[in-house]
Short mmCIF file of C-alpha atoms and ligand atoms in Angstrom, two decimals:
data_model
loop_
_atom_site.label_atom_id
_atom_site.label_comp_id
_atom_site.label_asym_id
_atom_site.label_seq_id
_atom_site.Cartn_x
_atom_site.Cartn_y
_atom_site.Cartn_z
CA UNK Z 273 63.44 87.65 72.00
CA UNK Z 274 67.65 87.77 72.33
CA UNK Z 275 69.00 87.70 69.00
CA UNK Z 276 70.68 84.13 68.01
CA UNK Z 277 74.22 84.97 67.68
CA UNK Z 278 75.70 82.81 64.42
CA UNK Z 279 79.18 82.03 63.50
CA UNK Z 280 80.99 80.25 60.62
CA UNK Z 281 83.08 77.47 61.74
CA UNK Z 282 86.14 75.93 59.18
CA UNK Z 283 85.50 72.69 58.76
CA UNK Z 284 88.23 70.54 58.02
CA UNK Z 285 86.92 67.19 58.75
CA UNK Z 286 88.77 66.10 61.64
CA UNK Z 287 87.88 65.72 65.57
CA UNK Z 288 89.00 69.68 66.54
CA UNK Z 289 86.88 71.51 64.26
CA UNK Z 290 83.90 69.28 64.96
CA UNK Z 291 84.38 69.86 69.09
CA UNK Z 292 84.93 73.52 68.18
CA UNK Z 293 81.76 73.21 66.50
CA UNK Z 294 80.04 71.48 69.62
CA UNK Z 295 81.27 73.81 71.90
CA UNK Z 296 79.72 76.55 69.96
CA UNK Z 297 76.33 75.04 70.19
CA UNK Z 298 76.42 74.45 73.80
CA UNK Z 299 76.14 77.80 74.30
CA UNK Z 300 73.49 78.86 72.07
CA UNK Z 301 75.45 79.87 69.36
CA UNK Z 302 74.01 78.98 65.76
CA UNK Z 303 76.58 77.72 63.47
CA UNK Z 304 76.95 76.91 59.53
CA UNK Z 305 80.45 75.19 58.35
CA UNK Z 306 82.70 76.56 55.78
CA UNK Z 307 85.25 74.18 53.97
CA UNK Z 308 87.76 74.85 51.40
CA UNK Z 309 88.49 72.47 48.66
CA UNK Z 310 92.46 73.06 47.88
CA UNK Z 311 92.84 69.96 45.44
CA UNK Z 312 95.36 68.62 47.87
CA UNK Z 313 92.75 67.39 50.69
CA UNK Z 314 93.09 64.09 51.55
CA UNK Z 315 89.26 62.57 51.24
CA UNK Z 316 87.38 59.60 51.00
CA UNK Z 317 87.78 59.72 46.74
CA UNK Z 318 91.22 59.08 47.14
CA UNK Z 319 90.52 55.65 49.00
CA UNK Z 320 88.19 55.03 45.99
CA UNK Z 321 90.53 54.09 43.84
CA UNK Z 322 92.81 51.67 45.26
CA UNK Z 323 91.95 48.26 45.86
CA UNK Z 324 93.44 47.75 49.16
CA UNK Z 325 92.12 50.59 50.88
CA UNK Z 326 88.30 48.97 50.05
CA UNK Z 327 87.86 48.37 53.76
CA UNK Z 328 88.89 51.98 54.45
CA UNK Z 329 85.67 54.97 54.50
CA UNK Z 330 84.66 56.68 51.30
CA UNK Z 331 83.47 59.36 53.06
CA UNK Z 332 84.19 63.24 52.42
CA UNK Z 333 84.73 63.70 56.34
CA UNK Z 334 83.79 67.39 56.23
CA UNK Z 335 80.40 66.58 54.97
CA UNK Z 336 80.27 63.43 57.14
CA UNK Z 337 81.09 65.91 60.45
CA UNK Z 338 78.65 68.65 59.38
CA UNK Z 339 76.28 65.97 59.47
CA UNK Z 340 76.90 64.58 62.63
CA UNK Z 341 76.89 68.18 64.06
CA UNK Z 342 73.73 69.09 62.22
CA UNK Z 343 75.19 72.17 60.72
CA UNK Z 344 74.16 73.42 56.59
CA UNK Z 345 78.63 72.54 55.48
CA UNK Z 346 79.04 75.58 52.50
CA UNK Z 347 82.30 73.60 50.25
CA UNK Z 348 84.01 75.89 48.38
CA UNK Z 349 86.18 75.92 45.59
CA UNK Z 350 89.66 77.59 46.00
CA UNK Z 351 92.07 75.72 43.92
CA UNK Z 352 92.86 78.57 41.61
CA UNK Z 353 93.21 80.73 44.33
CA UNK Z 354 95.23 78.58 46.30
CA UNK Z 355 97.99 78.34 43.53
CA UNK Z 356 99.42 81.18 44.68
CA UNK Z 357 99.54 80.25 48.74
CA UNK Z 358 101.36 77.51 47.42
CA UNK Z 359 103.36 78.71 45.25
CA UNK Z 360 104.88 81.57 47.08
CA UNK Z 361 104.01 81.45 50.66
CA UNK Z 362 105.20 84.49 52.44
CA UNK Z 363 105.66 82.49 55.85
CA UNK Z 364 107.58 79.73 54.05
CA UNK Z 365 106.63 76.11 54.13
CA UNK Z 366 106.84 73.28 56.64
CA UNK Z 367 108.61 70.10 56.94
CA UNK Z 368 107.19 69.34 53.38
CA UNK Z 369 105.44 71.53 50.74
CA UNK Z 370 102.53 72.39 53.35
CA UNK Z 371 102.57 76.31 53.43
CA UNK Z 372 100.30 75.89 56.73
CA UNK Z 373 100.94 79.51 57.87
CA UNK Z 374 99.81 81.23 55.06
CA UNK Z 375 97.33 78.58 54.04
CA UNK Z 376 95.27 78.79 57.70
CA UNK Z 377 95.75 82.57 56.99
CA UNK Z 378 94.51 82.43 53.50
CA UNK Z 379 91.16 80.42 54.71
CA UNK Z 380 90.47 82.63 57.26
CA UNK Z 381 90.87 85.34 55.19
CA UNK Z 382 88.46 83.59 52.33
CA UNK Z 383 85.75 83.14 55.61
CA UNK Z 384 85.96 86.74 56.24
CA UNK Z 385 85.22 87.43 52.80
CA UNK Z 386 82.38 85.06 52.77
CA UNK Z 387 80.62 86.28 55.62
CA UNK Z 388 80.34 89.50 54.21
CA UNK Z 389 78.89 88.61 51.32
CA UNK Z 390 76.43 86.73 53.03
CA UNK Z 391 75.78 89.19 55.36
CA UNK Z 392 72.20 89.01 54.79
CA UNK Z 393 72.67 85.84 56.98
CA UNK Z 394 73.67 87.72 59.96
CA UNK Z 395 77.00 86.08 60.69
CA UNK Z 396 78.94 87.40 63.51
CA UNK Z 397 82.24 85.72 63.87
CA UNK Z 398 84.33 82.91 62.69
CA UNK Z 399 85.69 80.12 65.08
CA UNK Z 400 88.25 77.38 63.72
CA UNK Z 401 89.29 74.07 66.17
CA UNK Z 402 92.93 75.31 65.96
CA UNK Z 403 95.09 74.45 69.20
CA UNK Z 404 98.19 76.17 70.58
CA UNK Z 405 101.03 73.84 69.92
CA UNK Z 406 99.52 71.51 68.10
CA UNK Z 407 100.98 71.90 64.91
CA UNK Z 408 105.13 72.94 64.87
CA UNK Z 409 104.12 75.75 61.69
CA UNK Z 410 100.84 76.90 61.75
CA UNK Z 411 99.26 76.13 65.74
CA UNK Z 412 101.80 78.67 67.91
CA UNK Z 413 100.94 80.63 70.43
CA UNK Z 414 103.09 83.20 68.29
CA UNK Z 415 101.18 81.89 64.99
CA UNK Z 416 97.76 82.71 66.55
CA UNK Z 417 97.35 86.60 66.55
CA UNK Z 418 99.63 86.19 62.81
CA UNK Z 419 96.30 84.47 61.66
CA UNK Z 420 93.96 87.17 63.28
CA UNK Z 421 95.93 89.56 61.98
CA UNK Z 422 96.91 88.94 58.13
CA UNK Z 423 93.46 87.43 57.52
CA UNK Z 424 91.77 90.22 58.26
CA UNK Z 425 89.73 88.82 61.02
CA UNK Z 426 90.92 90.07 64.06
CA UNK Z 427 89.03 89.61 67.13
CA UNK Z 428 86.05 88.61 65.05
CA UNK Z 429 88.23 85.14 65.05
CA UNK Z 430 87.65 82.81 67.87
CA UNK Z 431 89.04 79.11 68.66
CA UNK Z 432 86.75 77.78 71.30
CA UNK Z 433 89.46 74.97 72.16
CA UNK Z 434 92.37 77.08 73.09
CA UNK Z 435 90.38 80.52 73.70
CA UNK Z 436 91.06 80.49 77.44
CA UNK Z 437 95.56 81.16 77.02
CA UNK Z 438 94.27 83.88 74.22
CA UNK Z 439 93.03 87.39 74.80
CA UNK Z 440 89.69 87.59 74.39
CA UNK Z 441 87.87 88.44 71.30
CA UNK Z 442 84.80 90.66 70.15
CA UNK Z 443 82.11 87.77 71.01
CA UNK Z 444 83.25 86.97 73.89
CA UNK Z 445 83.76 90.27 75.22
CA UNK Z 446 80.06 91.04 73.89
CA UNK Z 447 79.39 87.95 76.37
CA UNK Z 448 77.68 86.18 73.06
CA UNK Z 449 80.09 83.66 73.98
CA UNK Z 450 80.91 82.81 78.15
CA UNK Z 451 84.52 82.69 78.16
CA UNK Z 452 84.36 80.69 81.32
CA UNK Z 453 82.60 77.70 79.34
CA UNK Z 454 85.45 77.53 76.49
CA UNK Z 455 89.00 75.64 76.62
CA UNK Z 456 92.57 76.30 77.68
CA UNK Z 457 93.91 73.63 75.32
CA UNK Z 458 97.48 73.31 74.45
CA UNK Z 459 100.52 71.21 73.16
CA UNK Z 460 100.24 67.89 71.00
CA UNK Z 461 98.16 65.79 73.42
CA UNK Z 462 95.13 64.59 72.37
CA UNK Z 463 93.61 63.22 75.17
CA UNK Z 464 91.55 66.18 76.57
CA UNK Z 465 90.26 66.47 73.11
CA UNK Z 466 89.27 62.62 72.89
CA UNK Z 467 87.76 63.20 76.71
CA UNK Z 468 85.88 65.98 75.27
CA UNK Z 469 84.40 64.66 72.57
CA UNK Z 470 83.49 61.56 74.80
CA UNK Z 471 81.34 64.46 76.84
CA UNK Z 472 79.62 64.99 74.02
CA UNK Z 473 78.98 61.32 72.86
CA UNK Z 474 81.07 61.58 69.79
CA UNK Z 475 82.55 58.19 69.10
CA UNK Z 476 83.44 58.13 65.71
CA UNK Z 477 85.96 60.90 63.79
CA UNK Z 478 88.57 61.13 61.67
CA UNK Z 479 91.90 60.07 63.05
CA UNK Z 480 93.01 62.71 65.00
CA UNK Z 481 96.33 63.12 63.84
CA UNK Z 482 95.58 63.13 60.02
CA UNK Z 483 97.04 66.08 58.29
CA UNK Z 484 94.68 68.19 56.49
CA UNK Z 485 96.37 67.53 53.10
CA UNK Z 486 98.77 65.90 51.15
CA UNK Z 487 100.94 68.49 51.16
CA UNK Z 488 102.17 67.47 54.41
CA UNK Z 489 103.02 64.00 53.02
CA UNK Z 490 106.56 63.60 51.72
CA UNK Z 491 106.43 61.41 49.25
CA UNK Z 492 103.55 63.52 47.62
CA UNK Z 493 105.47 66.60 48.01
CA UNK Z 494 108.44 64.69 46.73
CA UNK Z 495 106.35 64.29 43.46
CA UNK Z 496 105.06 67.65 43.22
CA UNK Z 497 108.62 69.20 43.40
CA UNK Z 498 110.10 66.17 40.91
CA UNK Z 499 106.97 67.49 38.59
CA UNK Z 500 107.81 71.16 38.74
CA UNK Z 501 111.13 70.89 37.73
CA UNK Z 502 110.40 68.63 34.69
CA UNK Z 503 108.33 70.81 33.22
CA UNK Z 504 110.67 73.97 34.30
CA UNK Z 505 107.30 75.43 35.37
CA UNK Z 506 105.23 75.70 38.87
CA UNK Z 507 102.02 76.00 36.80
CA UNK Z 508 99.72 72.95 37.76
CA UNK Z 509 96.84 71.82 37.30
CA UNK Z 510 93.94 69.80 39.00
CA UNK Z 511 94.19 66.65 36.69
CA UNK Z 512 98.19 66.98 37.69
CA UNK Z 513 97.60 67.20 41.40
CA UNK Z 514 95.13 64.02 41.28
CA UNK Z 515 97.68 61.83 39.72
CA UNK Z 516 100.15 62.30 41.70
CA UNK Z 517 98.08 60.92 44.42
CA UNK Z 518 98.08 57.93 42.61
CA UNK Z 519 100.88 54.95 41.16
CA UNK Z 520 104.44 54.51 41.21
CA UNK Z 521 106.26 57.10 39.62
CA UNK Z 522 108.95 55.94 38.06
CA UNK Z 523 111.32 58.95 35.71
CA UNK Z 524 113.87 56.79 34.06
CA UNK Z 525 114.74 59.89 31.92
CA UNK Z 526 114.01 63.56 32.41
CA UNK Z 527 111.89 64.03 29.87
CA UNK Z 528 109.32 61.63 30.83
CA UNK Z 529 107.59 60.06 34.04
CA UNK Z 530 105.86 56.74 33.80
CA UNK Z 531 102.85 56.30 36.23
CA UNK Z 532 102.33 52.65 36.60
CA UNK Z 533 99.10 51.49 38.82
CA UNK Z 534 99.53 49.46 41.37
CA UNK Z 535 96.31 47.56 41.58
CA UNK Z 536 93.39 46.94 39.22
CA UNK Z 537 91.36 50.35 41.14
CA UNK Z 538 94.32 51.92 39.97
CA UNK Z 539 94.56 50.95 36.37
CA UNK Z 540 90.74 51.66 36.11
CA UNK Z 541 91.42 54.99 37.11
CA UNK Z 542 94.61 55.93 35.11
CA UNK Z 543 92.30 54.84 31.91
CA UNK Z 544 89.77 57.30 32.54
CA UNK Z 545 93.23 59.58 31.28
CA UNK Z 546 94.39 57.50 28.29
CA UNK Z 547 92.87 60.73 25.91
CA UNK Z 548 95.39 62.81 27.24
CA UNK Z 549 98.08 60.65 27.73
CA UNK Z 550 100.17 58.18 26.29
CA UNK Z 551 99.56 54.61 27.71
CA UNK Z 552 101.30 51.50 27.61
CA UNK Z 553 99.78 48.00 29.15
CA UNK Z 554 100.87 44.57 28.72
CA UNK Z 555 98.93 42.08 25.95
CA UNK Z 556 100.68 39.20 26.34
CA UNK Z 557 100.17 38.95 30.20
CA UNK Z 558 98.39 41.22 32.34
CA UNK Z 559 99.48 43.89 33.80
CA UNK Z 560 99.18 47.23 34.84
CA UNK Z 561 97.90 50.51 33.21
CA UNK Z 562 100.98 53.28 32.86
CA UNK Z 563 100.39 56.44 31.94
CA UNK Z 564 103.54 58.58 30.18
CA UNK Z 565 104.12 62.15 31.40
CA UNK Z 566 106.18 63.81 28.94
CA UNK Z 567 108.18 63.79 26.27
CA UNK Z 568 108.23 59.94 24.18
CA UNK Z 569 110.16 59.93 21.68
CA UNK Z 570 110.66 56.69 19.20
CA UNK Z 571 113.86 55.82 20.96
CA UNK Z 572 112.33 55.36 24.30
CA UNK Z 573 109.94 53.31 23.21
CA UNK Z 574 111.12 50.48 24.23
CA UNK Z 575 112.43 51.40 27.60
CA UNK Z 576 109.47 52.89 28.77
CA UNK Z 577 107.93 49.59 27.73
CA UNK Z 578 109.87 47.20 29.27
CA UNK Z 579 109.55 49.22 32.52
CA UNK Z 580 106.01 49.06 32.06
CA UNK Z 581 106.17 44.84 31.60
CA UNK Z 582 107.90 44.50 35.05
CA UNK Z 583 105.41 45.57 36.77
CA UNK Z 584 102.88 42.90 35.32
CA UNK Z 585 102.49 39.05 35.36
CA UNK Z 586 105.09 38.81 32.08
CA UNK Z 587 107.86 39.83 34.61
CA UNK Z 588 109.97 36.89 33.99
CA UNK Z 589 108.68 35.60 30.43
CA UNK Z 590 111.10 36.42 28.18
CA UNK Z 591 109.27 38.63 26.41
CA UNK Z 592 106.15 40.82 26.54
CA UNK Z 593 104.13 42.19 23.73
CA UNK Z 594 102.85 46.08 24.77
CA UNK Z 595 100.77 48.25 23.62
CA UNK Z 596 101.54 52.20 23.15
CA UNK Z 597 98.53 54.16 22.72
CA UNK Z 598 99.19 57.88 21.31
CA UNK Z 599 96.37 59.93 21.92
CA UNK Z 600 94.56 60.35 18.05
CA UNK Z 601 97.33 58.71 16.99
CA UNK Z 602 96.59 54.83 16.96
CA UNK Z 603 98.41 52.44 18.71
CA UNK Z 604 101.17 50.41 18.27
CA UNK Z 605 102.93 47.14 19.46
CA UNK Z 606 105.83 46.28 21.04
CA UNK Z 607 107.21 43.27 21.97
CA UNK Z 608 110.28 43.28 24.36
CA UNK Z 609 111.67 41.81 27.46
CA UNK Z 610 111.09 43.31 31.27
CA UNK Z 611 113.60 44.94 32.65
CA UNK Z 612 115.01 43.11 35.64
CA UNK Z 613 113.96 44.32 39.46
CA UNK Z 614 117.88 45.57 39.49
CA UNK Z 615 117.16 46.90 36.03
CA UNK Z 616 114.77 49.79 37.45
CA UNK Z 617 117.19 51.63 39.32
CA UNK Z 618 116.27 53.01 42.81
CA UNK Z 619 116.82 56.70 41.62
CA UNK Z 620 114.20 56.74 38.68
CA UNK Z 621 111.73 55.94 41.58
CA UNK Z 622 109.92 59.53 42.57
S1 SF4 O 90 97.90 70.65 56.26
FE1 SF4 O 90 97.36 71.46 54.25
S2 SF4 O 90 95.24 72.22 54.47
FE2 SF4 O 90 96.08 71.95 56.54
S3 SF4 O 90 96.91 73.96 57.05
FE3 SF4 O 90 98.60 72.78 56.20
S4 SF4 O 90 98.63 73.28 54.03
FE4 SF4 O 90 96.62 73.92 54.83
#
């Protein structure tokens, strides 16, 4: 019998990597999904925790796609690794802290690895759902052999949606794979990919034009860069890339950040850090959990306070009682009025 030819697709969770995945099995080819966890990927947890995204799906889409494919999804753990993609891409980053480039190269890289160690399971190549021109960094047609290349993968990499305007690799030139059946797709349309996937009866995927990660989000990457230079370091950790993914952020003074929740989902969840933190929430009204990052010293005290009480029901008593909770320290109260909406100045917000 003709051997099964088997390849490792990167799943990210979106509609391109599950049609690159479909593709694949039209023509025979067995295939087992491979997915990265970076800390930064935007996921169903995340929608968890806040109250008004309830109606919104708690699913981990990567797992969620494998399963609609009917492919065995391998997660695996990176985010040590990854510190240093992010932290000093060689290709730069993109219009926010998303080092795309090096990041795409990176996984490819870490799926080349893997299917060498497993070996054993016979895997023959690696295909990803990337498109030329579909992303401004890391989807060029110049980007594309820059992948091959620095990962290590060479023509053992294949992208069944865009093979067709790239030369042709080791499986297909094997003919494990018919180049005639794959795809010549290019630029930031969508709509042969939605046509595609209506071929194959797939009605339900992530929105298509979902990053990958919050590192393409602004405001997040706003945080991340506001959190590296408070602490004068680019050391993070996973517990500090989780939080910023949730509350305002307010930094009245450099030494400290206040994370205030937003909604009861929220204030559930910032509790579940009150060991670590400081943590100020209203008695006298309620009100939302804060959590300080930083420095408190006595004579903040009450500032970080009253920020804290305009945020809650007290906003225009005259005065709200607070309670600071120092980790193994106790607590203590504070009664004070909120600050005025004009009162938190636009800057302090992150
Ligand atoms: S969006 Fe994030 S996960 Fe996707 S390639 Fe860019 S940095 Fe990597």
């Amino acid at each position: 019998m003709e051997k099964k030819h088997k390849a490792v697709a990167l799943i990210s969770g979106g509609l391109d990597s599950m049609l690159a995945v479909r593709v694949m099995q039209e023509q025979g080819i067995e295939v087992e999904g491979i997915n990265f966890y970076t800390g930064f990927c935007v996921e169903g947890h995340t929608h968890a925790i806040r109250n008004q995204d309830k109606n919104k799906q708690k699913r981990n889409n990567a797992l969620w796609v494998a399963e609609q494919l009917g492919i065995k999804l391998h997660i695996v753990d990176v985010i040590e690794e990854y510190k240093e993609v992010l932290l000093n891409p060689k290709h730069g980053y993109g219009a926010n802290m998303n080092p795309c480039l090096d990041c795409k190269i990176f996984m490819v890289s870490k799926a080349v690895e893997w299917i060498k160690e497993n070996h054993h399971d016979g895997f023959d190549f690696i295909i990803t759902g990337e498109v030329i021109g579909q992303r401004p960094m890391s989807q060029r047609k110049a980007t594309m052999p820059i992948i091959s290349e620095e990962s290590g993968a060479e023509d053992l990499l294949l992208r069944p949606l865009c093979a067709k305007n790239l030369p042709e690799t080791l499986p297909e030139r094997e003919g494990w794979v018919d180049r005639s059946k794959l795809y010549d797709f290019h630029g930031r349309n969508r709509k042969p990919q939605i046509a595609l996937a209506k071929q194959f009866g797939l009605t339900d995927f992530a929105t298509p034009a979902g990053g990958c990660c919050f590192l393409t989000d602004k405001s997040y990457s706003d945080k991340l860069v506001d959190l590296w230079q408070a602490r004068n370091s680019r050391e993070y950790e996973m517990d500090d890339i989780m939080l910023l993914k949730v509350g305002r952020h307010i930094r009245p003074k450099a030494e400290f950040k206040l994370i205030i929740a937003r909604d009861a989902g929220e204030s559930k969840f910032l509790e579940g850090y009150r060991k670590e933190f400081i943590s100020i929430h209203a008695l006298s009204h309620s009100g939302p959990m804060a959590l300080v990052d930083g420095e408190l010293d006595e004579e903040q005290y009450e500032l970080a306070a009253a920020i804290v009480a305009r945020f809650g029901q007290g906003r225009m008593a005259d005065e709200v009682e607070l309670d600071i909770a120092l980790p193994k320290q106790g607590s203590l109260q504070v009664k004070t009025p909120p600050l005025s909406a004009e009162q938190v100045l636009q800057e302090w917000y992150v």
